[in-house]
mmCIF file of C-alpha atoms in Angstrom:
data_model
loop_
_atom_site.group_PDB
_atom_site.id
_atom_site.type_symbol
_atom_site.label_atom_id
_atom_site.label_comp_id
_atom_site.label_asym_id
_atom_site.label_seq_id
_atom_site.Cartn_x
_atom_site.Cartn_y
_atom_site.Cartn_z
ATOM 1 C CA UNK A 1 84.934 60.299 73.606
ATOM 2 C CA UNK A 2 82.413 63.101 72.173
ATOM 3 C CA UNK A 3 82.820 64.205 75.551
ATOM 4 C CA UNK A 4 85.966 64.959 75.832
ATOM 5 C CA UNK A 5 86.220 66.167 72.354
ATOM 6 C CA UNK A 6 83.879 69.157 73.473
ATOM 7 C CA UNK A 7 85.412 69.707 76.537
ATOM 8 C CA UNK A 8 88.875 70.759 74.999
ATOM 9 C CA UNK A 9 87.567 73.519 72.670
ATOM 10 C CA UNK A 10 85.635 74.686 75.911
ATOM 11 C CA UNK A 11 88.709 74.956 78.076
ATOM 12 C CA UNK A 12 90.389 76.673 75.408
ATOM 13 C CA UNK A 13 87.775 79.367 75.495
ATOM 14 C CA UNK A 14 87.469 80.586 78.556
ATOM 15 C CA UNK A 15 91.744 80.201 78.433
ATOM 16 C CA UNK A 16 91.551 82.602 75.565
ATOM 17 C CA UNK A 17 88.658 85.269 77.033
ATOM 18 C CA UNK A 18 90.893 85.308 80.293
ATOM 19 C CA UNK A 19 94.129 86.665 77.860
ATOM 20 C CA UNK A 20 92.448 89.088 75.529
ATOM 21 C CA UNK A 21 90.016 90.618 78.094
ATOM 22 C CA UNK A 22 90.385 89.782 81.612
ATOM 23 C CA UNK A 23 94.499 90.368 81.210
ATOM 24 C CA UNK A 24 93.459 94.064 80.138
ATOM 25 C CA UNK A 25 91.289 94.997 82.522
ATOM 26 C CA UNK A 26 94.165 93.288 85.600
ATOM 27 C CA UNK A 27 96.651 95.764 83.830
ATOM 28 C CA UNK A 28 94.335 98.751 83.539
ATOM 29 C CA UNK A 29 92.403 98.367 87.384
ATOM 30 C CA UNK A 30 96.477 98.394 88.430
ATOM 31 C CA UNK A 31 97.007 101.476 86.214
ATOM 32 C CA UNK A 32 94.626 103.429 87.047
ATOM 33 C CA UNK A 33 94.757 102.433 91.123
ATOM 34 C CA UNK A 34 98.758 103.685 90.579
ATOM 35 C CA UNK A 35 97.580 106.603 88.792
ATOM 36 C CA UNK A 36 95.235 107.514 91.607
ATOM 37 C CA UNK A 37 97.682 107.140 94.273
ATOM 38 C CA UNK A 38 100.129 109.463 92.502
ATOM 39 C CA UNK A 39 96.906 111.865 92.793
ATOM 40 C CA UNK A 40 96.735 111.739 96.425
ATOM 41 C CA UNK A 41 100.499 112.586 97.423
ATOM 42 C CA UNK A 42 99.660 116.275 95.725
ATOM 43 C CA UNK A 43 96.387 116.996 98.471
ATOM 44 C CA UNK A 44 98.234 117.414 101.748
ATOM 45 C CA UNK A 45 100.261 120.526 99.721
ATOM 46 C CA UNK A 46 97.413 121.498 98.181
ATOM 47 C CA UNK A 47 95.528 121.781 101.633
ATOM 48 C CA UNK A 48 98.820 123.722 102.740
ATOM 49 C CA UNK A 49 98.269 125.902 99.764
ATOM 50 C CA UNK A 50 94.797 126.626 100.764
ATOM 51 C CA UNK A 51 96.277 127.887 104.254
ATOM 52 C CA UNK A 52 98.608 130.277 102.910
ATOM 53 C CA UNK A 53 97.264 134.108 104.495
ATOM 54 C CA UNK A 54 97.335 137.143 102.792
ATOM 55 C CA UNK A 55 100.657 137.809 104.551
ATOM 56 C CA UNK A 56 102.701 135.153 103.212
ATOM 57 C CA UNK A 57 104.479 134.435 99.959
ATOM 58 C CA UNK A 58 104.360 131.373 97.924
ATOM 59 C CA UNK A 59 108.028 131.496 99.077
ATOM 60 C CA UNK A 60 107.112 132.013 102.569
ATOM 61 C CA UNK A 61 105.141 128.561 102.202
ATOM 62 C CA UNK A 62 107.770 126.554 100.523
ATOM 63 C CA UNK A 63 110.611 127.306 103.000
ATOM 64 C CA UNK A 64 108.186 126.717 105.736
ATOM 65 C CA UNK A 65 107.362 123.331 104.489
ATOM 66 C CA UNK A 66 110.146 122.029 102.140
ATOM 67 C CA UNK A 67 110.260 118.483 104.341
ATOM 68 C CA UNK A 68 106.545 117.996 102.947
ATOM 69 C CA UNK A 69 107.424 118.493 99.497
ATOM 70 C CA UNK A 70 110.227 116.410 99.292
ATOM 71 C CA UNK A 71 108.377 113.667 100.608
ATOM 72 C CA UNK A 72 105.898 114.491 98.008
ATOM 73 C CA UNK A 73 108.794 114.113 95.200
ATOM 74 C CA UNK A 74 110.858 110.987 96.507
ATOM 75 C CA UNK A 75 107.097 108.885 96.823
ATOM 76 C CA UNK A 76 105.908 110.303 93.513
ATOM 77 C CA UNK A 77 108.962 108.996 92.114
ATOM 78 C CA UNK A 78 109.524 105.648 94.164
ATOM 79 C CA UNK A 79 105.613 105.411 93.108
ATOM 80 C CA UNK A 80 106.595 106.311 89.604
ATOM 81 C CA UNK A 81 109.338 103.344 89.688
ATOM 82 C CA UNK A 82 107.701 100.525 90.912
ATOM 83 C CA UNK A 83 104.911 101.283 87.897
ATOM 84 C CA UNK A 84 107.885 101.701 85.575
ATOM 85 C CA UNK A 85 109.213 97.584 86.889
ATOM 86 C CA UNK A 86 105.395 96.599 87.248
ATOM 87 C CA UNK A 87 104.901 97.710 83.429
ATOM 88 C CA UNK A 88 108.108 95.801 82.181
ATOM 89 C CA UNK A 89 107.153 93.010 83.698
ATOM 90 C CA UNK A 90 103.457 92.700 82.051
ATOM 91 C CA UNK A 91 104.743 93.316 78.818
ATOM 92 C CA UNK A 92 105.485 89.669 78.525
ATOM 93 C CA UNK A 93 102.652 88.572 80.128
ATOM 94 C CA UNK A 94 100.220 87.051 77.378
ATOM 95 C CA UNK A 95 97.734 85.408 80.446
ATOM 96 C CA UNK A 96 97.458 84.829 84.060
ATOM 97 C CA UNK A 97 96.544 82.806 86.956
ATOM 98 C CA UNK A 98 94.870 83.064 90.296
ATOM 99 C CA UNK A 99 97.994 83.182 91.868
ATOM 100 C CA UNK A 100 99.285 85.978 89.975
ATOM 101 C CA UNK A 101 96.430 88.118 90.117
ATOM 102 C CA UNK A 102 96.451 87.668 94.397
ATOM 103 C CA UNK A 103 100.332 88.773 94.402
ATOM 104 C CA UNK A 104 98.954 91.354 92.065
ATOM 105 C CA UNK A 105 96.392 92.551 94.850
ATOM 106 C CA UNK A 106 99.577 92.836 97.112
ATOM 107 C CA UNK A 107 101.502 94.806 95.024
ATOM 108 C CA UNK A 108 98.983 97.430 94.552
ATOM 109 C CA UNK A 109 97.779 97.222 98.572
ATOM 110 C CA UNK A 110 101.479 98.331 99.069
ATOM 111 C CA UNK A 111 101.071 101.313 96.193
ATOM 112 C CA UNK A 112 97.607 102.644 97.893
ATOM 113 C CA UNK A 113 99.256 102.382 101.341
ATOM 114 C CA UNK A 114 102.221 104.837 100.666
ATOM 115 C CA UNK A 115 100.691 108.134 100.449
ATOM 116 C CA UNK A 116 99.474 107.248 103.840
ATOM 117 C CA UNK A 117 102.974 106.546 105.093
ATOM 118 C CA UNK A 118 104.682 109.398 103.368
ATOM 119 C CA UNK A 119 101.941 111.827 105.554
ATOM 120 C CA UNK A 120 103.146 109.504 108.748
ATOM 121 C CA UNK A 121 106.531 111.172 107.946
ATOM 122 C CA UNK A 122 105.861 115.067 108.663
ATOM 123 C CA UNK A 123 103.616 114.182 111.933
ATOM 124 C CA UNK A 124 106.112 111.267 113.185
ATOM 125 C CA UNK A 125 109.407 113.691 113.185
ATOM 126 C CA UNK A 126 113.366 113.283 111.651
ATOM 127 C CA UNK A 127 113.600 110.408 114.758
ATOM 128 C CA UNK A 128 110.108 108.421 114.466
ATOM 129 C CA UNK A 129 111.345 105.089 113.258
ATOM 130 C CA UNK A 130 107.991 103.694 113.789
ATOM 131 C CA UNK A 131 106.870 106.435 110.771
ATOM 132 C CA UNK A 132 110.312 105.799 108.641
ATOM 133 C CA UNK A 133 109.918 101.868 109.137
ATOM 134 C CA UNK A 134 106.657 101.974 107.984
ATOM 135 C CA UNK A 135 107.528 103.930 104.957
ATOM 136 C CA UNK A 136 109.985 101.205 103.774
ATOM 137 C CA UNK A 137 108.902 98.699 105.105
ATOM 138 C CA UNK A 138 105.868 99.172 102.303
ATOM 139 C CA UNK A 139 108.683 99.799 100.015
ATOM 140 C CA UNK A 140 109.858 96.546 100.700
ATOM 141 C CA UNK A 141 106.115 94.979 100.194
ATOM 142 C CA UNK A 142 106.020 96.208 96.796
ATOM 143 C CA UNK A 143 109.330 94.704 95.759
ATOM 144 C CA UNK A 144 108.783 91.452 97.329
ATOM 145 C CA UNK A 145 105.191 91.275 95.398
ATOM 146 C CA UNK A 146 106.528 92.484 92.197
ATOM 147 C CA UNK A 147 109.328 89.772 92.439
ATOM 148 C CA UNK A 148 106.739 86.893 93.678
ATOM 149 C CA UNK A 149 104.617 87.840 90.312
ATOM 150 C CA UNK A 150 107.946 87.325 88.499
ATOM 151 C CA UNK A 151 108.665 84.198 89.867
ATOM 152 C CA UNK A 152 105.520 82.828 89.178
ATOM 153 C CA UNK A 153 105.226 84.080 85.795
ATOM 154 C CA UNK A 154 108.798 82.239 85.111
ATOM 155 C CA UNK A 155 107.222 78.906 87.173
ATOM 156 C CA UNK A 156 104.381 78.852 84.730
ATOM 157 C CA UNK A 157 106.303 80.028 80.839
ATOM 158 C CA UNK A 158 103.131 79.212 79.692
ATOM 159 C CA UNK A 159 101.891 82.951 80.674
ATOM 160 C CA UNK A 160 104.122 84.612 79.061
ATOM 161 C CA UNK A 161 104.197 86.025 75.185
ATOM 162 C CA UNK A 162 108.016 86.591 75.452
ATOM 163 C CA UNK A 163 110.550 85.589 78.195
ATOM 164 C CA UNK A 164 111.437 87.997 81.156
ATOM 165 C CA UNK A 165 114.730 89.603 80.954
ATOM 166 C CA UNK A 166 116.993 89.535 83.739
ATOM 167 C CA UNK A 167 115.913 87.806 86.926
ATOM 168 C CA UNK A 168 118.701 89.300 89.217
ATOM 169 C CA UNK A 169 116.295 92.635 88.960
ATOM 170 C CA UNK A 170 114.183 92.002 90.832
ATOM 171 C CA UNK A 171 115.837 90.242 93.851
ATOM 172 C CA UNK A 172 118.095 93.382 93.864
ATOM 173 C CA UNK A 173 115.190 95.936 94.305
ATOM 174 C CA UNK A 174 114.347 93.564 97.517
ATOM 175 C CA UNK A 175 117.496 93.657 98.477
ATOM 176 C CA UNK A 176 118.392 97.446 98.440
ATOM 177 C CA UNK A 177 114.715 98.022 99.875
ATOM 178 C CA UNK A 178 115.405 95.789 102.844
ATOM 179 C CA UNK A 179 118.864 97.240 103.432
ATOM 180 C CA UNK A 180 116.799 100.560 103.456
ATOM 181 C CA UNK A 181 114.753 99.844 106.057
ATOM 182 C CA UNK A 182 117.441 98.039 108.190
ATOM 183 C CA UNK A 183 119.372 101.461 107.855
ATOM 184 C CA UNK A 184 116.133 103.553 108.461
ATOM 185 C CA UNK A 185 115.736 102.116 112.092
ATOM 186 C CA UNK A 186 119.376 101.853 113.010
ATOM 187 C CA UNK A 187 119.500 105.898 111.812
ATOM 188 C CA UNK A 188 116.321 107.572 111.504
ATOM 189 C CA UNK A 189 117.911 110.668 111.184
ATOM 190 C CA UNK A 190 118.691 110.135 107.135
ATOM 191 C CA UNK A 191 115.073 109.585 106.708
ATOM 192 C CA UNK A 192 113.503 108.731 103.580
ATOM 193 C CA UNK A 193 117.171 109.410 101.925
ATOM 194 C CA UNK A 194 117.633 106.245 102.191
ATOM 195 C CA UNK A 195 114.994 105.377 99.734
ATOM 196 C CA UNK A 196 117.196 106.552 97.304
ATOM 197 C CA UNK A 197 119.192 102.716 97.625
ATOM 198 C CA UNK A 198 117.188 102.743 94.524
ATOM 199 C CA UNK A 199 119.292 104.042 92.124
ATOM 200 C CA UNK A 200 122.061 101.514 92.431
ATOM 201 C CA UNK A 201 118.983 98.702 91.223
ATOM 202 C CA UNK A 202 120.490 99.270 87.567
ATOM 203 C CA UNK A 203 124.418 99.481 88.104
ATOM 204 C CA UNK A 204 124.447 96.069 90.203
ATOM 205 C CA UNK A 205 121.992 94.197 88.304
ATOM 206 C CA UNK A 206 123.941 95.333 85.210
ATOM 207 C CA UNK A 207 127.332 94.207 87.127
ATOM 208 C CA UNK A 208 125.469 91.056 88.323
ATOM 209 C CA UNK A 209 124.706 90.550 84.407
ATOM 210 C CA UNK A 210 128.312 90.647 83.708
ATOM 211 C CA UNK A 211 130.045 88.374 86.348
ATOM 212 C CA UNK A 212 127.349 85.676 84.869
ATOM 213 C CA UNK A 213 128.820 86.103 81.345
ATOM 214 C CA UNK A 214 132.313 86.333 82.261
#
């Protein structure tokens, strides 16, 4: 019995250091690992800055390689996105679990991995649907991790500090991703426009919302 008396407070301890400190430093190692992969999208232009000869114009440079900094934009902003849905999410979150910290590791695998597949784009061509699947299909990774973290997080209440709002959310991102990158392979020509799926995440889930209260 004194035993297990000790035990309890014990287990509550190391429950407690895990939710004021190691929950900080999960959300902050995935902050700054976004924040670092924004940083990377800007070095290809940069390096095409550093190329630009005494006979060419700023102007010169952007018309010459306008596909590169679109590319740059959309990802910055898809990038920008998934942080924006990652964030919302961990405000509830009060503690974790093993499980949610691996799906975690996914997520920001995915985020890391995108600069790499948005430079795929300019040497793969408008046709390349190996380069324009690949894009995506990491798109697709990082809504399909975000939504596993949600899922477990509802599985276990128990991590949470407030409840999650709106499950449809999530499954919609996957949805409009996947769609994405079906429509990416069956017309590479569209390119990364398709990424842009995105923007109907809020108008569905929000009509999803109301055909569940009607």
């Amino acid at each position: 019995m004194l035993r297990a008396s000790y035990t309890q407070p014990m287990s509550e301890q190391t429950e407690q250091a895990r939710t004021d400190r190691g929950l900080d430093r999960l959300v902050n190692f995935s902050d700054a690992t976004v924040a670092i992969a924004i940083t990377i999208l800007i070095l290809p232009l940069v390096d095409l800055a550093g190329e630009l000869s005494r006979d060419e114009t700023a102007g010169d440079l952007l018309r010459q390689n306008w596909p590169a900094l679109l590319e740059f934009l959309v990802t910055f902003w898809v990038i920008a996105r998934f942080w924006t849905l990652h964030h919302q999410v961990f405000e509830h979150v009060r503690s974790y679990n093993p499980q949610v910290m691996r799906l975690n590791f996914v997520w920001l695998i995915s985020i890391v991995f995108l600069p790499f597949a948005a430079n795929l784009l300019d040497t793969g061509g408008d046709d390349d649907r190996v380069s324009h699947g690949l894009y995506i299909g990491t798109m697709v990774l990082t809504s399909l991790s975000l939504t596993a973290i949600e899922y477990e997080l509802r599985r276990r209440p128990e991590l949470l500090s407030t409840p999650l709002r709106d499950p449809s959310k999530g499954f919609v991102a996957v949805g409009l991703m996947v769609l994405a990158l079906v429509l990416a392979l069956l017309v590479p020509s569209v390119g990364l426009y398709w990424v842009l799926l995105l923007l109907l995440q809020g108008p569905i889930a929000q009509l999803l919302r109301r055909r569940r209260a009607a």
